Amino acid sequence: MKTLFVALDFKTEQETFAFLDKFEGQSIGVKVGMSQFYMSGPKIIEEMCRRGHEVFLDLKCHDIPNTVYLACLQLSQLPVKLLTVHTLGGKEMMQAAVKGVEEGPYQPQILGITQLTSTNQTQLNQDLGISGDLQSSVIHLAQLAEESGLAGVVSSVQEVSQIKAATSERFLSLTPGIRMQTNATNDQKRVATPEQARLAGADFIVVGRPITQSSDPVAAYQEFIHQWKGSNN
Ligand code: C5P
């Protein structure tokens, strides 16, 4: 619990392993996203587990229920801890995802993507054509995810306390868009520090570029862990 997952958004396998080599002997949480998985396939997951890392496979599945069921059945053959599906795929699709992992050997927990942290209010209303405010949409999608049997959701830190209030105690919360006050926000619109994530009650955080693009990734990782774990560190 309280894992920090480093988002491995690299362009090549070489870059990925050059980064992971710096953490040799350390067990860290890593987030493998679409680019890594499309580039290297399942073998990259096996290698990361062999190195002792805990894997969050963030493929954000979103398709018709039967296709998502089959995808999740395949993905649960891999030794991963967490998987993601889009809550905007609806209840039936999320239930199909749960059925898929339940039939596999590893049974990773599934988290639902609510609204991406790169989405802001204007984009929600104008580009996606979804009326209402962003927070209400996130809360609604979190409740739908819980009703569908998902283990938790992904959201920005700003929504965590409201999600926790609107769902049961064991419903998990993972938050990307994490930055130190001195970091660039990049393309993220709703950012928060690791301490703010902890105080809001997040169960997991994802940190990408502030660690992967740092001149000293190991030191940057330690700094984020320190703030994330607080006095328990
Ligand atoms: O580099 P950065 O810290 O912004 O990376 C955040 C990671 O979290 C990226 O891999 C991105 O795909 C992922 N993510 C996100 N917002 C979500 C879900 C996942 O930024 N709602």
mmCIF file of N, CA and C in Angstrom, residues 59-134:
data_model
loop_
_atom_site.group_PDB
_atom_site.id
_atom_site.type_symbol
_atom_site.label_atom_id
_atom_site.label_comp_id
_atom_site.label_asym_id
_atom_site.label_seq_id
_atom_site.Cartn_x
_atom_site.Cartn_y
_atom_site.Cartn_z
ATOM 1 N N LEU A 59 -3.096 0.493 -19.272
ATOM 2 C CA LEU A 59 -3.446 0.457 -20.702
ATOM 3 C C LEU A 59 -4.780 1.137 -20.989
ATOM 4 N N LYS A 60 -5.479 1.533 -19.954
ATOM 5 C CA LYS A 60 -6.733 2.294 -20.097
ATOM 6 C C LYS A 60 -7.679 1.667 -21.139
ATOM 7 N N CYS A 61 -8.052 0.403 -20.900
ATOM 8 C CA CYS A 61 -8.909 -0.301 -21.856
ATOM 9 C C CYS A 61 -10.273 0.387 -21.978
ATOM 10 N N HIS A 62 -10.764 0.470 -23.188
ATOM 11 C CA HIS A 62 -12.051 1.117 -23.462
ATOM 12 C C HIS A 62 -12.566 0.566 -24.792
ATOM 13 N N ASP A 63 -13.537 -0.353 -24.718
ATOM 14 C CA ASP A 63 -14.071 -0.969 -25.941
ATOM 15 C C ASP A 63 -15.414 -1.594 -25.571
ATOM 16 N N ILE A 64 -15.976 -2.415 -26.453
ATOM 17 C CA ILE A 64 -17.235 -3.078 -26.100
ATOM 18 C C ILE A 64 -16.947 -4.099 -24.995
ATOM 19 N N PRO A 65 -17.952 -4.435 -24.175
ATOM 20 C CA PRO A 65 -17.705 -5.308 -23.026
ATOM 21 C C PRO A 65 -16.966 -6.609 -23.347
ATOM 22 N N ASN A 66 -17.357 -7.299 -24.408
ATOM 23 C CA ASN A 66 -16.722 -8.596 -24.682
ATOM 24 C C ASN A 66 -15.237 -8.439 -25.011
ATOM 25 N N THR A 67 -14.909 -7.376 -25.727
ATOM 26 C CA THR A 67 -13.497 -7.159 -26.086
ATOM 27 C C THR A 67 -12.679 -6.820 -24.841
ATOM 28 N N VAL A 68 -13.264 -6.025 -23.946
ATOM 29 C CA VAL A 68 -12.557 -5.674 -22.712
ATOM 30 C C VAL A 68 -12.426 -6.907 -21.807
ATOM 31 N N TYR A 69 -13.454 -7.743 -21.806
ATOM 32 C CA TYR A 69 -13.382 -8.993 -21.030
ATOM 33 C C TYR A 69 -12.184 -9.828 -21.508
ATOM 34 N N LEU A 70 -12.095 -9.999 -22.844
ATOM 35 C CA LEU A 70 -11.010 -10.818 -23.405
ATOM 36 C C LEU A 70 -9.642 -10.173 -23.145
ATOM 37 N N ALA A 71 -9.589 -8.847 -23.235
ATOM 38 C CA ALA A 71 -8.320 -8.141 -22.987
ATOM 39 C C ALA A 71 -7.881 -8.337 -21.535
ATOM 40 N N CYS A 72 -8.829 -8.194 -20.617
ATOM 41 C CA CYS A 72 -8.481 -8.312 -19.191
ATOM 42 C C CYS A 72 -8.124 -9.741 -18.820
ATOM 43 N N LEU A 73 -8.767 -10.695 -19.484
ATOM 44 C CA LEU A 73 -8.423 -12.101 -19.268
ATOM 45 C C LEU A 73 -6.962 -12.330 -19.664
ATOM 46 N N GLN A 74 -6.558 -11.755 -20.791
ATOM 47 C CA GLN A 74 -5.153 -11.884 -21.237
ATOM 48 C C GLN A 74 -4.205 -11.169 -20.279
ATOM 49 N N LEU A 75 -4.587 -9.951 -19.883
ATOM 50 C CA LEU A 75 -3.679 -9.156 -19.043
ATOM 51 C C LEU A 75 -3.507 -9.766 -17.655
ATOM 52 N N SER A 76 -4.512 -10.506 -17.207
ATOM 53 C CA SER A 76 -4.379 -11.106 -15.880
ATOM 54 C C SER A 76 -3.499 -12.360 -15.905
ATOM 55 N N GLN A 77 -2.944 -12.688 -17.074
ATOM 56 C CA GLN A 77 -1.936 -13.761 -17.141
ATOM 57 C C GLN A 77 -0.563 -13.187 -16.772
ATOM 58 N N LEU A 78 -0.503 -11.876 -16.591
ATOM 59 C CA LEU A 78 0.777 -11.211 -16.289
ATOM 60 C C LEU A 78 0.857 -10.860 -14.804
ATOM 61 N N PRO A 79 2.066 -10.910 -14.222
ATOM 62 C CA PRO A 79 2.202 -10.646 -12.785
ATOM 63 C C PRO A 79 2.148 -9.154 -12.454
ATOM 64 N N VAL A 80 1.013 -8.534 -12.705
ATOM 65 C CA VAL A 80 0.879 -7.100 -12.410
ATOM 66 C C VAL A 80 -0.041 -6.892 -11.211
ATOM 67 N N LYS A 81 0.146 -5.760 -10.560
ATOM 68 C CA LYS A 81 -0.638 -5.471 -9.368
ATOM 69 C C LYS A 81 -1.926 -4.707 -9.706
ATOM 70 N N LEU A 82 -1.808 -3.766 -10.654
ATOM 71 C CA LEU A 82 -2.955 -2.928 -11.010
ATOM 72 C C LEU A 82 -3.122 -2.827 -12.520
ATOM 73 N N LEU A 83 -4.367 -2.733 -12.950
ATOM 74 C CA LEU A 83 -4.713 -2.508 -14.362
ATOM 75 C C LEU A 83 -5.677 -1.325 -14.423
ATOM 76 N N THR A 84 -5.814 -0.714 -15.597
ATOM 77 C CA THR A 84 -6.816 0.367 -15.713
ATOM 78 C C THR A 84 -7.771 0.149 -16.887
ATOM 79 N N VAL A 85 -9.006 0.600 -16.673
ATOM 80 C CA VAL A 85 -9.999 0.677 -17.759
ATOM 81 C C VAL A 85 -10.651 2.058 -17.649
ATOM 82 N N HIS A 86 -11.225 2.543 -18.747
ATOM 83 C CA HIS A 86 -11.919 3.838 -18.706
ATOM 84 C C HIS A 86 -13.329 3.663 -18.142
ATOM 85 N N THR A 87 -13.674 4.411 -17.122
ATOM 86 C CA THR A 87 -15.040 4.319 -16.581
ATOM 87 C C THR A 87 -16.063 4.802 -17.612
ATOM 88 N N LEU A 88 -15.616 5.646 -18.553
ATOM 89 C CA LEU A 88 -16.542 6.151 -19.576
ATOM 90 C C LEU A 88 -17.007 5.038 -20.525
ATOM 91 N N GLY A 89 -16.422 3.839 -20.391
ATOM 92 C CA GLY A 89 -16.891 2.686 -21.164
ATOM 93 C C GLY A 89 -18.197 2.134 -20.607
ATOM 94 N N GLY A 90 -18.569 2.579 -19.394
ATOM 95 C CA GLY A 90 -19.858 2.180 -18.821
ATOM 96 C C GLY A 90 -19.776 0.974 -17.896
ATOM 97 N N LYS A 91 -20.905 0.765 -17.193
ATOM 98 C CA LYS A 91 -20.978 -0.273 -16.156
ATOM 99 C C LYS A 91 -20.761 -1.681 -16.709
ATOM 100 N N GLU A 92 -21.439 -1.976 -17.815
ATOM 101 C CA GLU A 92 -21.353 -3.326 -18.384
ATOM 102 C C GLU A 92 -19.904 -3.644 -18.790
ATOM 103 N N MET A 93 -19.243 -2.624 -19.338
ATOM 104 C CA MET A 93 -17.850 -2.830 -19.752
ATOM 105 C C MET A 93 -16.949 -3.067 -18.534
ATOM 106 N N MET A 94 -17.171 -2.292 -17.464
ATOM 107 C CA MET A 94 -16.340 -2.465 -16.258
ATOM 108 C C MET A 94 -16.580 -3.837 -15.625
ATOM 109 N N GLN A 95 -17.844 -4.268 -15.608
ATOM 110 C CA GLN A 95 -18.154 -5.601 -15.046
ATOM 111 C C GLN A 95 -17.472 -6.700 -15.866
ATOM 112 N N ALA A 96 -17.416 -6.478 -17.177
ATOM 113 C CA ALA A 96 -16.763 -7.464 -18.051
ATOM 114 C C ALA A 96 -15.260 -7.508 -17.751
ATOM 115 N N ALA A 97 -14.684 -6.362 -17.446
ATOM 116 C CA ALA A 97 -13.253 -6.308 -17.109
ATOM 117 C C ALA A 97 -12.990 -7.101 -15.826
ATOM 118 N N VAL A 98 -13.863 -6.932 -14.840
ATOM 119 C CA VAL A 98 -13.711 -7.640 -13.556
ATOM 120 C C VAL A 98 -13.811 -9.147 -13.783
ATOM 121 N N LYS A 99 -14.784 -9.558 -14.607
ATOM 122 C CA LYS A 99 -14.956 -10.981 -14.908
ATOM 123 C C LYS A 99 -13.682 -11.517 -15.567
ATOM 124 N N GLY A 100 -13.106 -10.753 -16.463
ATOM 125 C CA GLY A 100 -11.879 -11.172 -17.155
ATOM 126 C C GLY A 100 -10.737 -11.431 -16.191
ATOM 127 N N VAL A 101 -10.483 -10.498 -15.265
ATOM 128 C CA VAL A 101 -9.339 -10.717 -14.353
ATOM 129 C C VAL A 101 -9.624 -11.842 -13.359
ATOM 130 N N GLU A 102 -10.890 -12.015 -13.018
ATOM 131 C CA GLU A 102 -11.219 -13.080 -12.050
ATOM 132 C C GLU A 102 -10.920 -14.472 -12.605
ATOM 133 N N GLU A 103 -10.897 -14.568 -13.927
ATOM 134 C CA GLU A 103 -10.646 -15.875 -14.546
ATOM 135 C C GLU A 103 -9.154 -16.138 -14.779
ATOM 136 N N GLY A 104 -8.315 -15.143 -14.528
ATOM 137 C CA GLY A 104 -6.874 -15.314 -14.757
ATOM 138 C C GLY A 104 -6.146 -15.670 -13.475
ATOM 139 N N PRO A 105 -4.855 -16.057 -13.580
ATOM 140 C CA PRO A 105 -4.121 -16.504 -12.391
ATOM 141 C C PRO A 105 -3.707 -15.390 -11.426
ATOM 142 N N TYR A 106 -3.446 -14.183 -11.936
ATOM 143 C CA TYR A 106 -2.887 -13.151 -11.041
ATOM 144 C C TYR A 106 -3.935 -12.221 -10.425
ATOM 145 N N GLN A 107 -5.050 -12.077 -11.077
ATOM 146 C CA GLN A 107 -6.155 -11.261 -10.562
ATOM 147 C C GLN A 107 -5.727 -9.879 -10.070
ATOM 148 N N PRO A 108 -5.131 -9.056 -10.951
ATOM 149 C CA PRO A 108 -4.769 -7.697 -10.532
ATOM 150 C C PRO A 108 -6.005 -6.892 -10.162
ATOM 151 N N GLN A 109 -5.801 -5.875 -9.358
ATOM 152 C CA GLN A 109 -6.925 -4.989 -9.040
ATOM 153 C C GLN A 109 -7.137 -4.055 -10.236
ATOM 154 N N ILE A 110 -8.403 -3.724 -10.499
ATOM 155 C CA ILE A 110 -8.685 -2.825 -11.621
ATOM 156 C C ILE A 110 -9.091 -1.461 -11.096
ATOM 157 N N LEU A 111 -8.431 -0.434 -11.651
ATOM 158 C CA LEU A 111 -8.800 0.947 -11.320
ATOM 159 C C LEU A 111 -9.457 1.569 -12.547
ATOM 160 N N GLY A 112 -10.434 2.433 -12.312
ATOM 161 C CA GLY A 112 -11.119 3.109 -13.407
ATOM 162 C C GLY A 112 -10.540 4.502 -13.624
ATOM 163 N N ILE A 113 -10.344 4.854 -14.892
ATOM 164 C CA ILE A 113 -9.946 6.233 -15.214
ATOM 165 C C ILE A 113 -11.236 7.058 -15.204
ATOM 166 N N THR A 114 -11.232 8.125 -14.469
ATOM 167 C CA THR A 114 -12.416 8.991 -14.461
ATOM 168 C C THR A 114 -12.217 10.041 -15.562
ATOM 169 N N GLN A 115 -11.830 11.235 -15.200
ATOM 170 C CA GLN A 115 -11.436 12.219 -16.226
ATOM 171 C C GLN A 115 -9.922 12.363 -16.157
ATOM 172 N N LEU A 116 -9.274 12.348 -17.308
ATOM 173 C CA LEU A 116 -7.810 12.474 -17.324
ATOM 174 C C LEU A 116 -7.392 13.779 -16.652
ATOM 175 N N THR A 117 -6.237 13.739 -15.985
ATOM 176 C CA THR A 117 -5.775 14.959 -15.303
ATOM 177 C C THR A 117 -5.321 16.031 -16.312
ATOM 178 N N SER A 118 -5.252 15.665 -17.570
ATOM 179 C CA SER A 118 -4.936 16.678 -18.594
ATOM 180 C C SER A 118 -6.204 17.372 -19.098
ATOM 181 N N THR A 119 -7.367 16.904 -18.630
ATOM 182 C CA THR A 119 -8.640 17.505 -19.074
ATOM 183 C C THR A 119 -9.053 18.609 -18.110
ATOM 184 N N ASN A 120 -9.445 19.750 -18.652
ATOM 185 C CA ASN A 120 -9.960 20.820 -17.788
ATOM 186 C C ASN A 120 -11.449 21.034 -18.069
ATOM 187 N N GLN A 121 -12.038 21.951 -17.326
ATOM 188 C CA GLN A 121 -13.478 22.208 -17.402
ATOM 189 C C GLN A 121 -13.932 22.547 -18.835
ATOM 190 N N THR A 122 -13.195 23.431 -19.498
ATOM 191 C CA THR A 122 -13.570 23.848 -20.853
ATOM 192 C C THR A 122 -13.534 22.656 -21.803
ATOM 193 N N GLN A 123 -12.501 21.859 -21.692
ATOM 194 C CA GLN A 123 -12.398 20.693 -22.588
ATOM 195 C C GLN A 123 -13.534 19.708 -22.335
ATOM 196 N N LEU A 124 -13.895 19.524 -21.053
ATOM 197 C CA LEU A 124 -14.988 18.603 -20.719
ATOM 198 C C LEU A 124 -16.283 19.059 -21.389
ATOM 199 N N ASN A 125 -16.580 20.351 -21.233
ATOM 200 C CA ASN A 125 -17.849 20.880 -21.753
ATOM 201 C C ASN A 125 -17.813 21.074 -23.272
ATOM 202 N N GLN A 126 -16.754 21.678 -23.778
ATOM 203 C CA GLN A 126 -16.742 22.025 -25.206
ATOM 204 C C GLN A 126 -16.259 20.885 -26.095
ATOM 205 N N ASP A 127 -15.130 20.269 -25.752
ATOM 206 C CA ASP A 127 -14.587 19.224 -26.641
ATOM 207 C C ASP A 127 -15.359 17.912 -26.498
ATOM 208 N N LEU A 128 -15.598 17.495 -25.242
ATOM 209 C CA LEU A 128 -16.245 16.199 -25.033
ATOM 210 C C LEU A 128 -17.769 16.299 -25.052
ATOM 211 N N GLY A 129 -18.293 17.531 -24.949
ATOM 212 C CA GLY A 129 -19.736 17.714 -24.974
ATOM 213 C C GLY A 129 -20.421 17.190 -23.725
ATOM 214 N N ILE A 130 -19.677 17.116 -22.600
ATOM 215 C CA ILE A 130 -20.268 16.654 -21.330
ATOM 216 C C ILE A 130 -20.567 17.894 -20.502
ATOM 217 N N SER A 131 -21.850 18.085 -20.166
ATOM 218 C CA SER A 131 -22.201 19.293 -19.417
ATOM 219 C C SER A 131 -21.946 19.075 -17.918
ATOM 220 N N GLY A 132 -22.020 20.162 -17.176
ATOM 221 C CA GLY A 132 -21.822 20.072 -15.724
ATOM 222 C C GLY A 132 -20.364 20.300 -15.357
ATOM 223 N N ASP A 133 -20.103 20.266 -14.036
ATOM 224 C CA ASP A 133 -18.727 20.554 -13.648
ATOM 225 C C ASP A 133 -17.889 19.277 -13.561
ATOM 226 N N LEU A 134 -16.605 19.501 -13.717
ATOM 227 C CA LEU A 134 -15.641 18.398 -13.801
ATOM 228 C C LEU A 134 -15.678 17.502 -12.567
#
